[in-house]
Short mmCIF file of C-alpha atoms and ligand atoms in Angstrom, two decimals:
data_model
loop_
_atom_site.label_atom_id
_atom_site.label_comp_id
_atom_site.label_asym_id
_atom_site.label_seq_id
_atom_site.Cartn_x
_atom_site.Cartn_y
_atom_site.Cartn_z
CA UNK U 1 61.39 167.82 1.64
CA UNK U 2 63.31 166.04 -0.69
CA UNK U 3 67.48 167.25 -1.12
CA UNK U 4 66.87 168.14 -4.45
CA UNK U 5 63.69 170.82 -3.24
CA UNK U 6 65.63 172.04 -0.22
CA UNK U 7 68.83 172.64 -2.27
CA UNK U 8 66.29 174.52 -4.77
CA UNK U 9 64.48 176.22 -2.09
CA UNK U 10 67.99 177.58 -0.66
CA UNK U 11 68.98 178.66 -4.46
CA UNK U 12 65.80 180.57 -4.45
CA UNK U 13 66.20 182.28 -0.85
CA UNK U 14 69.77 183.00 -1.80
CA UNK U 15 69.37 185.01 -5.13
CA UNK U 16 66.81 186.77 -3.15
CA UNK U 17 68.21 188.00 -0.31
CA UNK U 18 71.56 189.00 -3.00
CA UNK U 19 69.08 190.76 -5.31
CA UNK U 20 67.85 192.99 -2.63
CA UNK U 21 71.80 192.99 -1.20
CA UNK U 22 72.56 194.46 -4.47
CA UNK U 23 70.14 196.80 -5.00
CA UNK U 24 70.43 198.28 -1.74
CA UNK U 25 74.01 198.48 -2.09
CA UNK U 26 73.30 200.47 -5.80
CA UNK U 27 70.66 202.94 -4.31
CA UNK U 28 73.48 203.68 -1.60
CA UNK U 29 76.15 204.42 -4.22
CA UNK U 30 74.08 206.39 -6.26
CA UNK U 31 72.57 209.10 -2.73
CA UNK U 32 76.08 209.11 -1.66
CA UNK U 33 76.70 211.15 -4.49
CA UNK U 34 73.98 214.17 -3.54
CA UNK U 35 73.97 213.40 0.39
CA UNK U 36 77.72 214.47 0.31
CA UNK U 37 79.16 212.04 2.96
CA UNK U 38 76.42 212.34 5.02
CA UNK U 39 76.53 209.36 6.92
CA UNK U 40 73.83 208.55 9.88
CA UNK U 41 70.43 209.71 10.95
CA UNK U 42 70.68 211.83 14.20
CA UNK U 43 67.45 214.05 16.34
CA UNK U 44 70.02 216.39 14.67
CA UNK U 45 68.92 215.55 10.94
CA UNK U 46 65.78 215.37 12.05
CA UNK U 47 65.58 219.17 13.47
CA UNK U 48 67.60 220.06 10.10
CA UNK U 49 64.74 218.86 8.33
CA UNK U 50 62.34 220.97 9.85
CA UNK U 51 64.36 223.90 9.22
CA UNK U 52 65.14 223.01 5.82
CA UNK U 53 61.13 223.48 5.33
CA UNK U 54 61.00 227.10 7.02
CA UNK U 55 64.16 227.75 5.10
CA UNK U 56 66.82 228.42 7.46
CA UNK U 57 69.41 226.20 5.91
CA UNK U 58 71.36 227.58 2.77
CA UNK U 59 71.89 223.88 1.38
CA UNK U 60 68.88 222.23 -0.09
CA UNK U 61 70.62 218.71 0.20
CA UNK U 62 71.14 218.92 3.82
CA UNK U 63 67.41 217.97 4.18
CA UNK U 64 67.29 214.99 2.24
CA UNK U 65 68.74 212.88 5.24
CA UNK U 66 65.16 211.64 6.42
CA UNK U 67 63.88 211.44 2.74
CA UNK U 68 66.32 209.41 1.76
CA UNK U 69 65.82 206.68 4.76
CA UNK U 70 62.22 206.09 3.70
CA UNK U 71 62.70 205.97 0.43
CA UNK U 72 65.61 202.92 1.14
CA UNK U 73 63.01 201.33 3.21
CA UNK U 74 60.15 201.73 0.77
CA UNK U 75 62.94 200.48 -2.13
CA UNK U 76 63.85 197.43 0.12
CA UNK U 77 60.52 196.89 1.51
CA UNK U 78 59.20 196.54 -2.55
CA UNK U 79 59.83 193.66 -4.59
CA UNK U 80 63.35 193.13 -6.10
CA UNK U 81 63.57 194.61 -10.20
CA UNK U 82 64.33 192.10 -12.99
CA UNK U 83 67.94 191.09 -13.16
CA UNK U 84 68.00 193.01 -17.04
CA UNK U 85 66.75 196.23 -14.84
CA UNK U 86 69.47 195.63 -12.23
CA UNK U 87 72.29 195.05 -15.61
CA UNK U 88 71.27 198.31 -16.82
CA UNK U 89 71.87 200.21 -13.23
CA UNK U 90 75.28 198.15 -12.55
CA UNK U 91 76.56 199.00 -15.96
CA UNK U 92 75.23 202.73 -15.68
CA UNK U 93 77.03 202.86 -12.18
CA UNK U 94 80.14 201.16 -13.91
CA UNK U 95 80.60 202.90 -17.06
CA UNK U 96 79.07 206.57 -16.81
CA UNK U 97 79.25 209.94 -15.55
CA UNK U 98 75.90 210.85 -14.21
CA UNK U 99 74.51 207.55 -12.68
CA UNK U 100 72.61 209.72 -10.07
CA UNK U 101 70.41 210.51 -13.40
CA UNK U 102 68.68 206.85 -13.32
CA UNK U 103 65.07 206.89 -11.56
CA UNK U 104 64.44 205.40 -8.06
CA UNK U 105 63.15 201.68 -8.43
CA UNK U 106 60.33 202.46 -6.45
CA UNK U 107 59.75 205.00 -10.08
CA UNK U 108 59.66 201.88 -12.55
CA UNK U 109 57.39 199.85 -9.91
CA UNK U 110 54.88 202.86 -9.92
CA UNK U 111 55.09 202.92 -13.87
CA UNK U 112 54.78 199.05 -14.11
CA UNK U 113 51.75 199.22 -11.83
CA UNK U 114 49.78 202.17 -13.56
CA UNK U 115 50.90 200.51 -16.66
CA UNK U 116 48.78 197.31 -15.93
CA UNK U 117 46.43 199.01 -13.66
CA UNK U 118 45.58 201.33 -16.41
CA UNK U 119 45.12 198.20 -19.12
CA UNK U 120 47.97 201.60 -21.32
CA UNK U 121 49.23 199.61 -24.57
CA UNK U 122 50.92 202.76 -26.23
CA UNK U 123 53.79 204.54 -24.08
CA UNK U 124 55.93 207.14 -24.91
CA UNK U 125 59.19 208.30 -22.92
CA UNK U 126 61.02 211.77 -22.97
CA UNK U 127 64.34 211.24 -21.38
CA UNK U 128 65.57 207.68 -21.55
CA UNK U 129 69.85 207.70 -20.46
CA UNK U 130 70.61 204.21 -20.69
CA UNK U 131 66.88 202.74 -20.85
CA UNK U 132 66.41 201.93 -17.05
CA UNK U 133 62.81 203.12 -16.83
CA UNK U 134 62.32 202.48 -20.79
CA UNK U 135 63.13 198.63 -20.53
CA UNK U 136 61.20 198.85 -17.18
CA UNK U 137 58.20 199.68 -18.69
CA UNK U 138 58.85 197.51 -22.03
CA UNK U 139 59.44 194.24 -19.77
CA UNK U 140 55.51 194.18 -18.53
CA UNK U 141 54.35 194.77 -21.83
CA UNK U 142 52.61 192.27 -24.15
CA UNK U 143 53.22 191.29 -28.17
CA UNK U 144 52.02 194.20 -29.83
CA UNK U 145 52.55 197.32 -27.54
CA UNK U 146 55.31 199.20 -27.57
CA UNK U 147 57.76 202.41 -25.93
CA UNK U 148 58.00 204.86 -28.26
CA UNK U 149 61.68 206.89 -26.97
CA UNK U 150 62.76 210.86 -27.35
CA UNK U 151 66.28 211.08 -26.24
CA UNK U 152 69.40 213.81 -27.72
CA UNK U 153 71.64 212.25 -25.15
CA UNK U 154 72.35 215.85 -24.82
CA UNK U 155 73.06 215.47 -20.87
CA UNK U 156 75.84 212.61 -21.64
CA UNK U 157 76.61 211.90 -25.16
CA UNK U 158 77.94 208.15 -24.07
CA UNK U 159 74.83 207.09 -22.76
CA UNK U 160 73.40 206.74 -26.16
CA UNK U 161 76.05 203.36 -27.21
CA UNK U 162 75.38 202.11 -23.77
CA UNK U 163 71.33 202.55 -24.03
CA UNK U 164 71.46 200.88 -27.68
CA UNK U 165 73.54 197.71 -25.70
CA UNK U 166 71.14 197.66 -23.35
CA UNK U 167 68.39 197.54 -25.28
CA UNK U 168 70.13 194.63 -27.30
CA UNK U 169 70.24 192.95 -24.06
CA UNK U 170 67.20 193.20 -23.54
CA UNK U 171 65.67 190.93 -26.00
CA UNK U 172 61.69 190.68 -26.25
CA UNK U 173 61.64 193.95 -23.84
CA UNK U 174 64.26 195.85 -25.95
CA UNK U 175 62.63 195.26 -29.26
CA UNK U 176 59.48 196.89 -27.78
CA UNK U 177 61.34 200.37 -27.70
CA UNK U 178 61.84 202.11 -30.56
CA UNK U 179 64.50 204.68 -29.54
CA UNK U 180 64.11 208.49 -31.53
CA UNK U 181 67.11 210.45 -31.12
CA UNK U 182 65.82 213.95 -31.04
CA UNK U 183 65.32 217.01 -29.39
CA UNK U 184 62.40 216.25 -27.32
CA UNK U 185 59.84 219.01 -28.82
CA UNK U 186 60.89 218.67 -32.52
CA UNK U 187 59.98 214.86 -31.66
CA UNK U 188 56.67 215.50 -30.07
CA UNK U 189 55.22 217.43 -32.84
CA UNK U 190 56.25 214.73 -35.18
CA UNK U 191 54.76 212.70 -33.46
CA UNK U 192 51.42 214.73 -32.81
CA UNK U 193 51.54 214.77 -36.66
CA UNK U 194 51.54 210.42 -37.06
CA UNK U 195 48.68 210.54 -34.18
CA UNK U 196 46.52 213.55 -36.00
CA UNK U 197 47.36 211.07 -39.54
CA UNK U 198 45.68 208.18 -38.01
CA UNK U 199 48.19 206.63 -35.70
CA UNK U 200 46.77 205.64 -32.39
CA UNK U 201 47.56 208.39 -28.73
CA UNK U 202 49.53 207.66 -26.79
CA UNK U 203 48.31 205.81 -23.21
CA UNK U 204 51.02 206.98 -20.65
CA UNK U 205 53.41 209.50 -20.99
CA UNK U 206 56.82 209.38 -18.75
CA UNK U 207 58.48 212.28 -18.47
CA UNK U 208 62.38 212.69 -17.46
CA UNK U 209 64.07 215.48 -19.71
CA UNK U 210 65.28 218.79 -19.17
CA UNK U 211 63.18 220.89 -16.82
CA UNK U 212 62.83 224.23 -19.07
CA UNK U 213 60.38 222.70 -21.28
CA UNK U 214 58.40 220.38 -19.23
CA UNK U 215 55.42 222.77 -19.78
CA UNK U 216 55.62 222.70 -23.22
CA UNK U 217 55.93 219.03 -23.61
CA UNK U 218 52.28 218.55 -21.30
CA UNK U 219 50.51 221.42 -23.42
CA UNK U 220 51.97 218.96 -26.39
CA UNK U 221 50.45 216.26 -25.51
CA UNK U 222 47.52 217.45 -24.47
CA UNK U 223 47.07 218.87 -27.95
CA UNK U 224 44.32 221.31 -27.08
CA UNK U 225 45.40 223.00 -31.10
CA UNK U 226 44.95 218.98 -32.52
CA UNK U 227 41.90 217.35 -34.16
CA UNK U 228 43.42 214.29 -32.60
CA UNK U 229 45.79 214.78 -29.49
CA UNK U 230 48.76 212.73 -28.85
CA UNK U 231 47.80 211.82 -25.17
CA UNK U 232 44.71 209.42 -25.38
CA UNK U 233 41.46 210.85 -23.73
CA UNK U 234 41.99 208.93 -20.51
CA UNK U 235 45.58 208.80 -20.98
CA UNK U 236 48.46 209.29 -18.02
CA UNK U 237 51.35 211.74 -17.70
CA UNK U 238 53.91 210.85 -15.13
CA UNK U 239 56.49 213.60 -14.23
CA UNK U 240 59.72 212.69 -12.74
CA UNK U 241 61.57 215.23 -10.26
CA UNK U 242 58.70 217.91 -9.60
CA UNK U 243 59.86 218.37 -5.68
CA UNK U 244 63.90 219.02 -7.27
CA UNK U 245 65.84 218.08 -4.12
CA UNK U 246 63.20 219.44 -2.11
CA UNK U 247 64.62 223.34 -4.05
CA UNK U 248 61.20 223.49 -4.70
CA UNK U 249 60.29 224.11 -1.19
CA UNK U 250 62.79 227.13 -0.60
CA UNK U 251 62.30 230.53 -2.27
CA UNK U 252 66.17 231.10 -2.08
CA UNK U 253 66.86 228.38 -4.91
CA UNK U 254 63.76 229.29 -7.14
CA UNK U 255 66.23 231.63 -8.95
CA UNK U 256 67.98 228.86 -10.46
CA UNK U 257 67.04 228.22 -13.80
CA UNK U 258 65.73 224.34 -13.82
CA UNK U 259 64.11 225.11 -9.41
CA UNK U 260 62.54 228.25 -11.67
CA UNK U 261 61.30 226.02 -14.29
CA UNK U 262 60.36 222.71 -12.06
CA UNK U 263 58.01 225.42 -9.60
CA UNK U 264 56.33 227.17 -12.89
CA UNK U 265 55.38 223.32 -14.15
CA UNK U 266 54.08 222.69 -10.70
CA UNK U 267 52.03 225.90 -10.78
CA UNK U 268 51.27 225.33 -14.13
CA UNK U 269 49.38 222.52 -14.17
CA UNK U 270 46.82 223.19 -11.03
CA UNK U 271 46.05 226.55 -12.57
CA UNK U 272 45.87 225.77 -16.40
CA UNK U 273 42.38 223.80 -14.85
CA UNK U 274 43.27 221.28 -17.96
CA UNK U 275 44.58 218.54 -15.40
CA UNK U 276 43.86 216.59 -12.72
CA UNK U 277 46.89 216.66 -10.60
CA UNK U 278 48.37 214.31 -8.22
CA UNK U 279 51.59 214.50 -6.77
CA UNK U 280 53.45 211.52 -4.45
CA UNK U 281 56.28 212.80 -2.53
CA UNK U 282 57.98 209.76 -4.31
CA UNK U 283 62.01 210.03 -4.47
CA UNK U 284 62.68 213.59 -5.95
CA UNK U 285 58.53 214.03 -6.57
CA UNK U 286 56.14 212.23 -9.00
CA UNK U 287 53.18 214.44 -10.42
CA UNK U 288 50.80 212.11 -12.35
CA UNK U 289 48.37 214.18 -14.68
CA UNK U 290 45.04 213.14 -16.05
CA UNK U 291 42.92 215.33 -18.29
CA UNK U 292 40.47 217.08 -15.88
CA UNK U 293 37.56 217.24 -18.38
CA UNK U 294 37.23 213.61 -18.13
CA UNK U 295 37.04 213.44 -14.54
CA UNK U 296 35.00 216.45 -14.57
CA UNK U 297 32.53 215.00 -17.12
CA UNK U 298 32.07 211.40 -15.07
CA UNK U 299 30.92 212.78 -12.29
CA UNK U 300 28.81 215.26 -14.27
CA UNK U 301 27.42 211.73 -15.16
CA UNK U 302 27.13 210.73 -11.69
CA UNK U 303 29.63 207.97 -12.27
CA UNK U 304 32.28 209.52 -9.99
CA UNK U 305 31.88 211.77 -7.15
CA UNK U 306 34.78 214.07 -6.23
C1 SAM W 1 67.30 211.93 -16.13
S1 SAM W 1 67.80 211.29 -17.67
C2 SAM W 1 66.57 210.08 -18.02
C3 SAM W 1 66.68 208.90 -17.11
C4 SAM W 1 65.81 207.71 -17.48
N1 SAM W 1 64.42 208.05 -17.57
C5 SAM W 1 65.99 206.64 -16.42
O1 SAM W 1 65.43 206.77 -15.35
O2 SAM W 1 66.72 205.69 -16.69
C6 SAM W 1 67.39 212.62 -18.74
C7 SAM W 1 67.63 212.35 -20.22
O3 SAM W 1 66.92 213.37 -20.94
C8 SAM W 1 67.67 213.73 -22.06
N2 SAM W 1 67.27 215.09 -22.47
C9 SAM W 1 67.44 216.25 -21.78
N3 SAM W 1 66.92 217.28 -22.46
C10 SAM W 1 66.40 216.77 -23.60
C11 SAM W 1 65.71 217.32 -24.72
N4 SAM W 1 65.43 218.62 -24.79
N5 SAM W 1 65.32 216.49 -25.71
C12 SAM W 1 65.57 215.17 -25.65
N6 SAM W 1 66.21 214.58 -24.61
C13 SAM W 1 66.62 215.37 -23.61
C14 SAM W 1 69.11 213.65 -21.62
O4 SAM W 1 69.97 213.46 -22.73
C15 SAM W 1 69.08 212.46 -20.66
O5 SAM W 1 69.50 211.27 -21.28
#
């Protein structure tokens, strides 16, 4: 191998093994924050764990210990995120309050992948903080599609200047978003109103907003009141946090408002009979909807058998 090769193949090996230095040392940062100190993985955890399930422990985060070791693996055992994705989580980490807010990595390589598996040109995003998952999706896409974005920046007002900077940053990706600052709902109707107009559905939904009106935000876009509903016919919804720090599980936190609101959604969905429901024990939970009549309808073609 010539010097020049060999000093290029070492450049290459080097940024690699600091891009997945980095990012490991990132996801660390941002657990720390909900594992509260904890620090190793004992038979102890791992007996906590099971209780945590029957619901002997009082602290929901106190099972997270073995959850959170597989999902470092998985995020270091998938390939590294774009150095503009990695920007956006340093500066998040750097400059705001609520870092822990940003999806897992292992989130934006599940979006990226149903994004080209699904062939999805139109996306649409409720919840985008700083743009992590927004500019995630954006990068993949080609000339002509784009990430439509509903955000109020009601959680942390100065996320919005940092979001616009990184979507700046973001050249070709960034001017693929077009960022709506807006209650969530208001901006979903308006939007149901362009698509029932003539503008095309949307392909894949992601949501990541407030809990309380996740429900209303699916029965949105499925648009079952609509000539012409804003979630294309074989369009995807993907759901951020629907296991809530594993509250989900125990009926002491389903009081809380949001644990109250994240277990309706969950119930929700399997019973409306509207979706077909799959949900990944991904990070904090993933529930990816499809509409069920679809599904229902290929194999009532014999195309698909259940
Ligand atoms: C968890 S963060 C989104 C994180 C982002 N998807 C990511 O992974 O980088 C939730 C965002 O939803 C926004 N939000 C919460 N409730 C909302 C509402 N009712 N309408 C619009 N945005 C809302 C907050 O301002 C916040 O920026």
């Amino acid at each position: 191998m010539p010097p020049s090769s060999l000093m290029g193949s070492l450049a290459v090996a080097g940024a690699a093994v600091a891009t997945t230095l980095s990012l490991q040392w990132l996801w660390a940062r941002a657990t720390a924050r909900v594992r509260r100190g904890r620090k190793g993985y004992s038979s102890i955890d791992a007996a906590k764990d099971a209780e945590v399930v029957k619901g002997v422990i009082p602290d929901a985060y106190e099972g997270t210990a073995l959850a959170t070791l597989r999902h470092d693996y998985c995020v270091s055992h998938s390939s590294p995120l774009s150095p503009l994705l990695q920007t956006v989580a340093q500066e998040t980490q750097r400059q705001l309050r609520l870092p822990q807010m940003l999806s897992s990595p292992l989130t934006v390589q599940l979006l990226q992948t149903l994004i080209r598996a699904s062939g999805a040109r139109r996306i649409l995003e409720i919840g985008t903080y700083t743009g992590f998952t927004a500019l995630g999706m954006a990068e993949i896409l080609k000339e002509g599609m784009e990430v439509v974005c509903l955000d109020d920046f009601s959680d942390e007002a100065q996320a919005e200047a940092l979001c616009h900077q990184m979507l700046s940053a973001g050249g070709a990706a960034g001017a693929r978003i077009q960022l709506r600052r807006q209650a969530a709902l208001q901006g979903l109707r308006e939007l149901s109103e362009a698509v029932e107009a003539g503008e095309e559905p949307f392909d894949l939904c992601f949501i990541d907003a407030d809990k309380e009106n996740q429900v209303a935000y699916v029965e949105e876009l499925f648009g079952a009141q609509r000539s012409r509903p804003l979630l294309a016919d074989d369009g995807l919804i993907v759901v951020d946090n629907t296991l809530w720090y594993s509250r989900v599980l125990r009926p002491s936190h389903r009081h809380d408002t949001s644990t109250a609101a994240v277990v309706q959604f969950n119930e929700h969905v399997l019973q409306s009979g509207r979706w077909h429901v799959t949900m990944l024990p991904v990070r904090d939970g993933i529930t990816i909807l499809q509409r069920a009549q679809r599904l229902t309808k290929m194999w009532a073609q014999g195309s698909h058998r259940p």
